[in-house]
Amino acid sequence: METTILDIEREALGALEQVADRAALEEWRVRYLGKKSPLSQVMRQLGSVAAEERPRVGEAVNRCRDRLQTAWETAKEALSERLLNERLASERVDVTLPGRRRERGALHPLVRVMQEVEDIFLGMGFTIAEGPEVETDEYNFEKLNLPKDHPARDMQDTFYLTDALLLRTHTSPMQVRTMEAMRPRVPVKVIVPGRVYRRDEDDATHSHAFNQIEGLVVDEGIRMSDLKGVLEQFARAMFGPDQAVRLRPSFFPFTEPSAEVDVRCINCGGAGCRVCKDTGWIEILGAGMVHPHVLDWAGYDHRRYSGFAFGMGVERIAMLKYGIEDIRHLYQNDLRLLRQFARPV
Ligand code: FA5
C-alpha cells in the first residue's frame, strides 16, 4: 500500500513538471488532489487494510497529499510569474524606436490670404458677414441698380438655376442684405468673404468660380477719401508699408462715382514688366460710393447717409502676394505648390 502511495506521488510530481499553462494546472489539481484522485481511492480502500496498519497508511496518504498540495501551490506561483514575465516582454515599449512621422497639414494659400485680409479689416473695426451662394436675380442684380436687360449684366453673365435664381456673380448682393438687416442703425461696417461664379472662360487670370471679399461702410458723412484711406491702409498691411494705391475712374451700376483700384506692381515695383503688362500697376478690386438708389432701396435715405463699397478678387491678391503666375495653380492641388505654404497653421 505504501509503495502505491510513493508511485502516485512520483507520477503526480512528474506530471506537474509537464504543466505549461493554467488549464493544465487545473486539470492536474482535479486529477491528483480531487475526489476521484488515486489518493482518494487509496483512502477509500483503507477499510480493507489491517487495523494496526491503518494509522500509518492514513498518515502516509495525508503527508503525500500535503506534499502534492504544496507542490501544486509552488507550481501555480511559478506559472503566474512566468506568464507575467512573458506578457511584460511581449508588451514592452521600445522607447528608442523613432516615432511615426505625422504628415502635417497646412492652410491653402487662398484660405491664408482670406484670413489675412479678414484680420486687417477686423483691425480697422469691420465685422464679418456671409451670404448665400445661390442668390435671387433681385439681390444679385435688380436691387443693385441692374434692371433686367441692363447691358452691364453682360459683364457678369452667370449660371441660372431658374429665371429668378442664380449662382451669385459677386458678393455685392450682401451690400443690400446687410443694409436691410441693419437699418436704420449706423455705422454699417462689414466685409463679406465668399465664393462667386461667372461664365468666364478659364485662363491664367480668370476662373469660372472664384472668391471675393466685399466691403461696405455706411454712415453720415462718408466720403471718397475714406474709401481711399481704408484701401491704402489695407494695401500697406497686405503688401508692405511703401505700397502705393491708385484709383482709376470706372463704372459699376451700383456705385457712383466708381473706381477700379490698382496697386503698384509687386513684381517690378512700377518699372513695367510682364506681370503688369508694362503699366507698372495691377488691378485688385472694384469700388465706389454706394449709389443713391441702392441706399434708398435698402432703407438708408441717401440725403442723410452715404457709403462706400468695394469688391476684391481673393485669387488675384494671392497671386500678387505670392508671385503665382497662373490662377489655375490655386485649384489643382499640386503638392509642389501647396508645400511651399506648409508653414504651421
Ligand atoms: C465686381 O464684381 C463688383 N461687384 C465689385 C464692386 C464691389 C464694385 C463694390 C463696386 C462696389 P469686378 O467684376 O471687376 O467687380 O470683379 C471684382 C474683382 O474680382 C476683380 O478686380 C478681380 O480681382 C476679381 N475677378 C473678376 N473676375 C474674375 C475671374 N473670372 N476670376 C478671378 N477673379 C476675378
Short mmCIF file of C-alpha atoms and ligand atoms in Angstrom, two decimals:
data_model
loop_
_atom_site.label_atom_id
_atom_site.label_comp_id
_atom_site.label_asym_id
_atom_site.label_seq_id
_atom_site.Cartn_x
_atom_site.Cartn_y
_atom_site.Cartn_z
CA MET A 1 0.00 0.00 0.00
CA GLU A 2 2.76 2.44 0.92
CA THR A 3 4.66 1.71 -2.32
CA THR A 4 1.45 2.55 -4.19
CA ILE A 5 1.38 5.91 -2.42
CA LEU A 6 5.01 6.59 -3.36
CA ASP A 7 4.24 5.67 -7.00
CA ILE A 8 1.30 8.00 -7.01
CA GLU A 9 3.48 10.81 -5.67
CA ARG A 10 6.22 10.19 -8.21
CA GLU A 11 3.76 10.09 -11.07
CA ALA A 12 2.00 13.25 -9.88
CA LEU A 13 5.20 15.24 -9.43
CA GLY A 14 6.40 14.08 -12.85
CA ALA A 15 3.13 15.19 -14.42
CA LEU A 16 3.36 18.55 -12.66
CA GLU A 17 6.66 19.24 -14.36
CA GLN A 18 4.92 18.98 -17.74
CA VAL A 19 2.25 21.51 -16.85
CA ALA A 20 2.63 24.57 -19.11
CA ASP A 21 -0.50 26.62 -18.64
CA ARG A 22 -3.34 27.37 -16.27
CA ALA A 23 -5.74 24.88 -17.84
CA ALA A 24 -3.25 22.02 -17.49
CA LEU A 25 -2.56 23.04 -13.91
CA GLU A 26 -6.24 22.90 -13.06
CA GLU A 27 -6.55 19.53 -14.76
CA TRP A 28 -3.64 18.29 -12.69
CA ARG A 29 -5.27 19.52 -9.48
CA VAL A 30 -8.53 17.71 -10.22
CA ARG A 31 -6.69 14.59 -11.22
CA TYR A 32 -4.30 14.27 -8.26
CA LEU A 33 -5.99 16.19 -5.46
CA GLY A 34 -9.67 15.80 -6.41
CA LYS A 35 -12.31 13.37 -5.12
CA LYS A 36 -11.53 10.80 -7.79
CA SER A 37 -7.77 11.07 -7.41
CA PRO A 38 -5.67 7.89 -6.83
CA LEU A 39 -5.00 9.14 -3.26
CA SER A 40 -8.72 9.36 -2.52
CA GLN A 41 -9.14 5.83 -3.87
CA VAL A 42 -6.42 4.61 -1.51
CA MET A 43 -8.24 6.29 1.38
CA ARG A 44 -11.45 4.57 0.35
CA GLN A 45 -9.69 1.19 0.46
CA LEU A 46 -8.38 1.87 3.99
CA GLY A 47 -11.10 -0.35 5.42
CA SER A 48 -9.52 -3.42 3.88
CA VAL A 49 -6.16 -2.67 5.49
CA ALA A 50 -5.26 -4.46 8.66
CA ALA A 51 -6.29 -2.38 11.70
CA GLU A 52 -2.78 -1.91 13.03
CA GLU A 53 -1.55 -0.77 9.63
CA ARG A 54 -4.33 1.76 9.14
CA PRO A 55 -2.91 4.76 11.06
CA ARG A 56 0.42 4.53 9.25
CA VAL A 57 -1.15 4.22 5.84
CA GLY A 58 -3.57 7.04 6.61
CA GLU A 59 -0.75 9.22 7.75
CA ALA A 60 1.28 8.39 4.64
CA VAL A 61 -1.68 9.37 2.44
CA ASN A 62 -2.08 12.65 4.31
CA ARG A 63 1.59 13.54 4.06
CA CYS A 64 1.59 12.67 0.41
CA ARG A 65 -1.47 14.88 -0.14
CA ASP A 66 0.24 17.73 1.76
CA ARG A 67 3.33 17.45 -0.41
CA LEU A 68 1.27 17.36 -3.60
CA GLN A 69 -0.73 20.35 -2.35
CA THR A 70 2.49 22.30 -1.65
CA ALA A 71 3.96 21.28 -4.99
CA TRP A 72 0.77 22.49 -6.72
CA GLU A 73 0.90 25.84 -4.96
CA THR A 74 4.56 26.32 -5.84
CA ALA A 75 3.88 25.38 -9.47
CA LYS A 76 0.95 27.78 -9.54
CA GLU A 77 3.05 30.68 -8.36
CA ALA A 78 5.85 29.86 -10.75
CA LEU A 79 3.38 29.66 -13.62
CA SER A 80 1.85 33.06 -12.73
CA GLU A 81 5.26 34.61 -12.60
CA ARG A 82 6.26 33.08 -15.92
CA LEU A 83 3.08 34.25 -17.64
CA LEU A 84 3.53 37.76 -16.23
CA ASN A 85 7.14 37.90 -17.43
CA GLU A 86 6.10 36.70 -20.86
CA ARG A 87 3.45 39.41 -21.05
CA LEU A 88 5.83 42.11 -19.89
CA ALA A 89 8.33 41.03 -22.51
CA SER A 90 5.81 40.92 -25.34
CA GLU A 91 4.22 44.25 -24.46
CA ARG A 92 7.41 46.10 -23.83
CA VAL A 93 7.61 49.54 -25.43
CA ASP A 94 10.88 50.19 -27.14
CA VAL A 95 11.39 53.83 -26.32
CA THR A 96 14.40 54.00 -28.61
CA LEU A 97 12.23 53.32 -31.68
CA PRO A 98 11.70 56.50 -33.73
CA GLY A 99 8.06 57.66 -33.70
CA ARG A 100 5.83 57.52 -36.77
CA ARG A 101 6.07 60.82 -38.58
CA ARG A 102 2.71 62.54 -38.98
CA GLU A 103 2.07 64.42 -42.21
CA ARG A 104 1.36 67.94 -41.13
CA GLY A 105 -1.40 69.77 -42.97
CA ALA A 106 -1.31 73.44 -43.88
CA LEU A 107 -3.74 76.12 -44.84
CA HIS A 108 -4.37 76.50 -48.55
CA PRO A 109 -2.84 79.76 -49.82
CA LEU A 110 -6.31 81.08 -50.64
CA VAL A 111 -7.57 80.41 -47.12
CA ARG A 112 -4.42 82.00 -45.75
CA VAL A 113 -4.95 85.15 -47.83
CA MET A 114 -8.63 85.30 -46.87
CA GLN A 115 -7.68 85.14 -43.21
CA GLU A 116 -5.02 87.81 -43.64
CA VAL A 117 -7.49 90.13 -45.38
CA GLU A 118 -10.08 89.46 -42.67
CA ASP A 119 -7.54 90.20 -39.92
CA ILE A 120 -6.60 93.52 -41.50
CA PHE A 121 -10.22 94.66 -41.73
CA LEU A 122 -11.10 93.35 -38.27
CA GLY A 123 -8.23 95.55 -37.06
CA MET A 124 -9.97 98.53 -38.68
CA GLY A 125 -13.22 97.79 -36.84
CA PHE A 126 -15.10 95.86 -39.54
CA THR A 127 -17.23 92.81 -38.76
CA ILE A 128 -17.52 89.73 -41.00
CA ALA A 129 -20.75 88.51 -42.61
CA GLU A 130 -21.54 85.70 -45.03
CA GLY A 131 -24.27 85.34 -47.62
CA PRO A 132 -25.88 82.71 -49.87
CA GLU A 133 -24.08 81.44 -52.97
CA VAL A 134 -27.44 80.71 -54.60
CA GLU A 135 -28.89 84.19 -54.95
CA THR A 136 -32.03 85.72 -56.37
CA ASP A 137 -31.93 87.83 -59.52
CA GLU A 138 -33.41 90.57 -57.37
CA TYR A 139 -30.47 90.80 -54.97
CA ASN A 140 -27.70 89.91 -57.41
CA PHE A 141 -28.84 92.48 -59.97
CA GLU A 142 -32.06 94.44 -59.53
CA LYS A 143 -31.52 95.90 -56.07
CA LEU A 144 -28.02 96.82 -57.23
CA ASN A 145 -29.44 99.09 -59.91
CA LEU A 146 -29.08 96.50 -62.65
CA PRO A 147 -32.61 96.07 -64.02
CA LYS A 148 -33.46 93.25 -66.43
CA ASP A 149 -31.90 93.82 -69.85
CA HIS A 150 -29.38 96.31 -68.47
CA PRO A 151 -26.31 95.97 -70.73
CA ALA A 152 -23.96 95.85 -67.72
CA ARG A 153 -25.44 92.43 -66.84
CA ASP A 154 -23.48 91.01 -69.76
CA MET A 155 -20.22 91.74 -67.91
CA GLN A 156 -21.29 89.21 -65.31
CA ASP A 157 -23.15 86.51 -67.20
CA THR A 158 -23.70 83.53 -64.95
CA PHE A 159 -25.24 80.16 -64.20
CA TYR A 160 -29.01 80.38 -63.80
CA LEU A 161 -30.93 77.75 -61.84
CA THR A 162 -34.34 79.23 -62.73
CA ASP A 163 -35.28 82.61 -64.19
CA ALA A 164 -35.20 84.09 -60.71
CA LEU A 165 -32.38 82.07 -59.09
CA LEU A 166 -28.70 82.01 -59.98
CA LEU A 167 -25.22 81.40 -58.64
CA ARG A 168 -24.18 84.83 -57.45
CA THR A 169 -21.77 86.64 -59.75
CA HIS A 170 -20.27 88.78 -57.00
CA THR A 171 -20.53 89.33 -53.26
CA SER A 172 -22.25 92.72 -53.78
CA PRO A 173 -25.78 91.35 -53.08
CA MET A 174 -24.62 91.25 -49.47
CA GLN A 175 -24.39 95.06 -49.53
CA VAL A 176 -28.18 95.11 -49.82
CA ARG A 177 -28.83 92.18 -47.49
CA THR A 178 -26.60 93.72 -44.80
CA MET A 179 -28.21 97.14 -45.04
CA GLU A 180 -31.72 95.63 -44.95
CA ALA A 181 -30.80 93.67 -41.83
CA MET A 182 -29.13 96.64 -40.11
CA ARG A 183 -31.40 99.57 -40.99
CA PRO A 184 -31.74 102.11 -39.50
CA ARG A 185 -28.59 101.53 -37.47
CA VAL A 186 -25.24 103.07 -38.36
CA PRO A 187 -22.39 102.67 -38.84
CA VAL A 188 -22.62 99.71 -41.20
CA LYS A 189 -19.07 98.44 -41.43
CA VAL A 190 -18.77 94.94 -42.76
CA ILE A 191 -16.72 92.68 -45.01
CA VAL A 192 -18.17 89.63 -46.75
CA PRO A 193 -15.88 86.87 -48.00
CA GLY A 194 -17.33 84.21 -50.28
CA ARG A 195 -17.32 82.19 -53.46
CA VAL A 196 -18.80 83.64 -56.67
CA TYR A 197 -19.46 82.24 -60.15
CA ARG A 198 -19.31 83.55 -63.69
CA ARG A 199 -19.46 82.15 -67.16
CA ASP A 200 -15.89 83.37 -67.77
CA GLU A 201 -13.53 81.30 -69.87
CA ASP A 202 -10.82 79.89 -67.61
CA ASP A 203 -7.39 81.36 -68.36
CA ALA A 204 -4.30 82.48 -66.44
CA THR A 205 -6.18 85.23 -64.59
CA HIS A 206 -9.83 84.12 -64.80
CA SER A 207 -11.78 81.28 -63.26
CA HIS A 208 -15.48 80.45 -63.55
CA ALA A 209 -15.60 80.04 -59.74
CA PHE A 210 -13.51 82.31 -57.57
CA ASN A 211 -13.56 84.18 -54.28
CA GLN A 212 -14.33 87.78 -53.49
CA ILE A 213 -14.31 89.89 -50.38
CA GLU A 214 -16.90 92.63 -50.34
CA GLY A 215 -16.55 95.68 -48.12
CA LEU A 216 -19.29 98.13 -47.14
CA VAL A 217 -19.30 101.20 -44.92
CA VAL A 218 -22.42 103.35 -44.47
CA ASP A 219 -22.78 106.28 -42.11
CA GLU A 220 -23.34 110.02 -42.15
CA GLY A 221 -20.57 111.93 -43.89
CA ILE A 222 -18.72 109.03 -45.54
CA ARG A 223 -16.61 110.32 -48.44
CA MET A 224 -14.49 109.02 -51.27
CA SER A 225 -11.38 109.96 -49.27
CA ASP A 226 -12.50 107.47 -46.59
CA LEU A 227 -12.60 104.76 -49.25
CA LYS A 228 -9.13 105.67 -50.44
CA GLY A 229 -7.74 105.81 -46.90
CA VAL A 230 -9.13 102.38 -45.97
CA LEU A 231 -7.84 100.80 -49.17
CA GLU A 232 -4.40 102.37 -48.74
CA GLN A 233 -4.26 101.08 -45.20
CA PHE A 234 -5.25 97.63 -46.45
CA ALA A 235 -2.68 97.63 -49.29
CA ARG A 236 0.14 98.60 -46.94
CA ALA A 237 -0.79 95.95 -44.39
CA MET A 238 -1.08 93.32 -47.13
CA PHE A 239 1.83 94.15 -49.43
CA GLY A 240 4.24 96.31 -47.40
CA PRO A 241 4.49 99.80 -45.88
CA ASP A 242 5.52 101.58 -49.09
CA GLN A 243 2.74 100.15 -51.20
CA ALA A 244 1.06 102.79 -53.39
CA VAL A 245 -2.60 102.64 -54.41
CA ARG A 246 -4.22 104.25 -57.46
CA LEU A 247 -7.90 104.84 -58.13
CA ARG A 248 -8.92 104.79 -61.80
CA PRO A 249 -12.34 106.01 -62.92
CA SER A 250 -14.61 103.11 -63.81
CA PHE A 251 -18.26 102.14 -63.96
CA PHE A 252 -20.45 99.96 -61.79
CA PRO A 253 -24.22 100.50 -61.82
CA PHE A 254 -24.38 100.23 -58.01
CA THR A 255 -21.71 102.83 -57.20
CA GLU A 256 -21.38 106.47 -58.23
CA PRO A 257 -18.67 107.50 -58.74
CA SER A 258 -16.94 104.19 -59.35
CA ALA A 259 -13.30 103.30 -59.48
CA GLU A 260 -11.01 100.45 -60.15
CA VAL A 261 -8.20 100.20 -57.67
CA ASP A 262 -4.66 99.30 -58.65
CA VAL A 263 -1.61 98.59 -56.50
CA ARG A 264 1.92 99.30 -57.68
CA CYS A 265 3.24 96.15 -59.37
CA ILE A 266 4.72 93.90 -56.69
CA ASN A 267 6.92 92.22 -59.26
CA CYS A 268 8.74 95.21 -60.80
CA GLY A 269 8.00 98.00 -58.33
CA GLY A 270 6.39 100.08 -61.07
CA ALA A 271 9.09 99.95 -63.75
CA GLY A 272 6.95 97.80 -66.03
CA CYS A 273 7.09 94.03 -66.56
CA ARG A 274 5.19 91.08 -67.97
CA VAL A 275 3.05 90.69 -64.83
CA CYS A 276 1.70 94.27 -65.00
CA LYS A 277 1.70 94.31 -68.80
CA ASP A 278 4.22 97.15 -68.68
CA THR A 279 1.82 99.52 -66.92
CA GLY A 280 3.52 99.41 -63.52
CA TRP A 281 0.12 98.83 -61.84
CA ILE A 282 -2.09 95.82 -61.12
CA GLU A 283 -5.86 95.93 -60.59
CA ILE A 284 -7.07 94.29 -57.40
CA LEU A 285 -10.63 95.46 -56.95
CA GLY A 286 -13.64 97.46 -57.99
CA ALA A 287 -15.08 100.12 -55.68
CA GLY A 288 -17.08 103.31 -55.39
CA MET A 289 -19.58 105.37 -53.42
CA VAL A 290 -22.81 103.41 -52.87
CA HIS A 291 -25.33 104.59 -55.47
CA PRO A 292 -28.19 106.72 -54.02
CA HIS A 293 -30.76 104.30 -55.46
CA VAL A 294 -29.16 101.36 -53.70
CA LEU A 295 -29.05 103.25 -50.40
CA ASP A 296 -32.67 104.36 -50.66
CA TRP A 297 -33.99 100.92 -51.68
CA ALA A 298 -32.13 99.29 -48.78
CA GLY A 299 -33.64 101.73 -46.28
CA TYR A 300 -30.95 104.40 -45.84
CA ASP A 301 -32.05 107.85 -47.06
CA HIS A 302 -29.26 108.98 -49.40
CA ARG A 303 -29.84 112.62 -48.39
CA ARG A 304 -28.68 111.76 -44.91
CA TYR A 305 -26.39 108.77 -45.37
CA SER A 306 -23.57 107.94 -47.71
CA GLY A 307 -21.29 104.96 -48.02
CA PHE A 308 -18.55 103.26 -49.93
CA ALA A 309 -18.18 99.71 -51.13
CA PHE A 310 -15.51 97.59 -52.72
CA GLY A 311 -15.13 94.04 -54.00
CA MET A 312 -11.76 92.40 -54.35
CA GLY A 313 -10.72 89.17 -56.03
CA VAL A 314 -9.02 86.97 -53.45
CA GLU A 315 -7.20 84.86 -56.06
CA ARG A 316 -5.71 87.98 -57.62
CA ILE A 317 -4.43 89.12 -54.22
CA ALA A 318 -2.94 85.68 -53.52
CA MET A 319 -1.28 85.61 -56.96
CA LEU A 320 0.22 89.05 -56.41
CA LYS A 321 1.39 88.40 -52.90
CA TYR A 322 2.96 85.03 -53.60
CA GLY A 323 4.03 85.50 -57.22
CA ILE A 324 1.71 82.78 -58.57
CA GLU A 325 1.55 83.36 -62.32
CA ASP A 326 -1.48 81.24 -63.20
CA ILE A 327 -4.77 81.25 -61.26
CA ARG A 328 -5.32 77.57 -62.12
CA HIS A 329 -2.39 76.58 -59.90
CA LEU A 330 -4.60 77.54 -56.96
CA TYR A 331 -7.22 74.90 -57.78
CA GLN A 332 -5.15 71.96 -58.99
CA ASN A 333 -3.90 70.96 -55.55
CA ASP A 334 -0.43 70.21 -56.86
CA LEU A 335 1.53 69.35 -53.73
CA ARG A 336 4.61 71.12 -55.09
CA LEU A 337 2.71 74.40 -54.85
CA LEU A 338 0.92 73.62 -51.58
CA ARG A 339 4.11 72.51 -49.78
CA GLN A 340 5.55 75.98 -50.24
CA PHE A 341 2.84 77.21 -47.92
CA ALA A 342 3.19 74.37 -45.42
CA ARG A 343 4.12 76.57 -42.52
CA PRO A 344 2.48 75.51 -39.26
CA VAL A 345 -1.13 76.59 -39.14
C1 FA5 B 1 -17.35 93.28 -59.17
O1 FA5 B 1 -17.55 92.09 -59.05
C2 FA5 B 1 -18.03 94.29 -58.31
N1 FA5 B 1 -19.08 93.63 -57.57
C3 FA5 B 1 -17.01 94.94 -57.40
C4 FA5 B 1 -17.54 96.10 -56.66
C5 FA5 B 1 -17.98 95.96 -55.36
C6 FA5 B 1 -17.60 97.37 -57.27
C7 FA5 B 1 -18.47 97.05 -54.65
C8 FA5 B 1 -18.07 98.45 -56.59
C9 FA5 B 1 -18.51 98.30 -55.28
P1 FA5 B 1 -15.48 93.01 -60.98
O2 FA5 B 1 -16.27 92.25 -61.95
O3 FA5 B 1 -14.47 93.98 -61.51
O4 FA5 B 1 -16.39 93.81 -59.96
O5 FA5 B 1 -14.72 91.97 -60.03
C10 FA5 B 1 -14.02 92.39 -58.89
C11 FA5 B 1 -12.69 91.67 -58.75
O6 FA5 B 1 -12.89 90.26 -58.83
C12 FA5 B 1 -11.73 91.97 -59.89
O7 FA5 B 1 -10.99 93.14 -59.62
C13 FA5 B 1 -10.85 90.76 -59.90
O8 FA5 B 1 -9.87 90.86 -58.89
C14 FA5 B 1 -11.80 89.65 -59.48
N2 FA5 B 1 -12.30 88.88 -60.64
C15 FA5 B 1 -13.24 89.21 -61.54
N3 FA5 B 1 -13.49 88.23 -62.41
C16 FA5 B 1 -12.67 87.21 -62.05
C17 FA5 B 1 -12.45 85.87 -62.54
N4 FA5 B 1 -13.13 85.37 -63.56
N5 FA5 B 1 -11.52 85.10 -61.94
C18 FA5 B 1 -10.85 85.59 -60.88
N6 FA5 B 1 -11.00 86.82 -60.35
C19 FA5 B 1 -11.91 87.62 -60.93
#
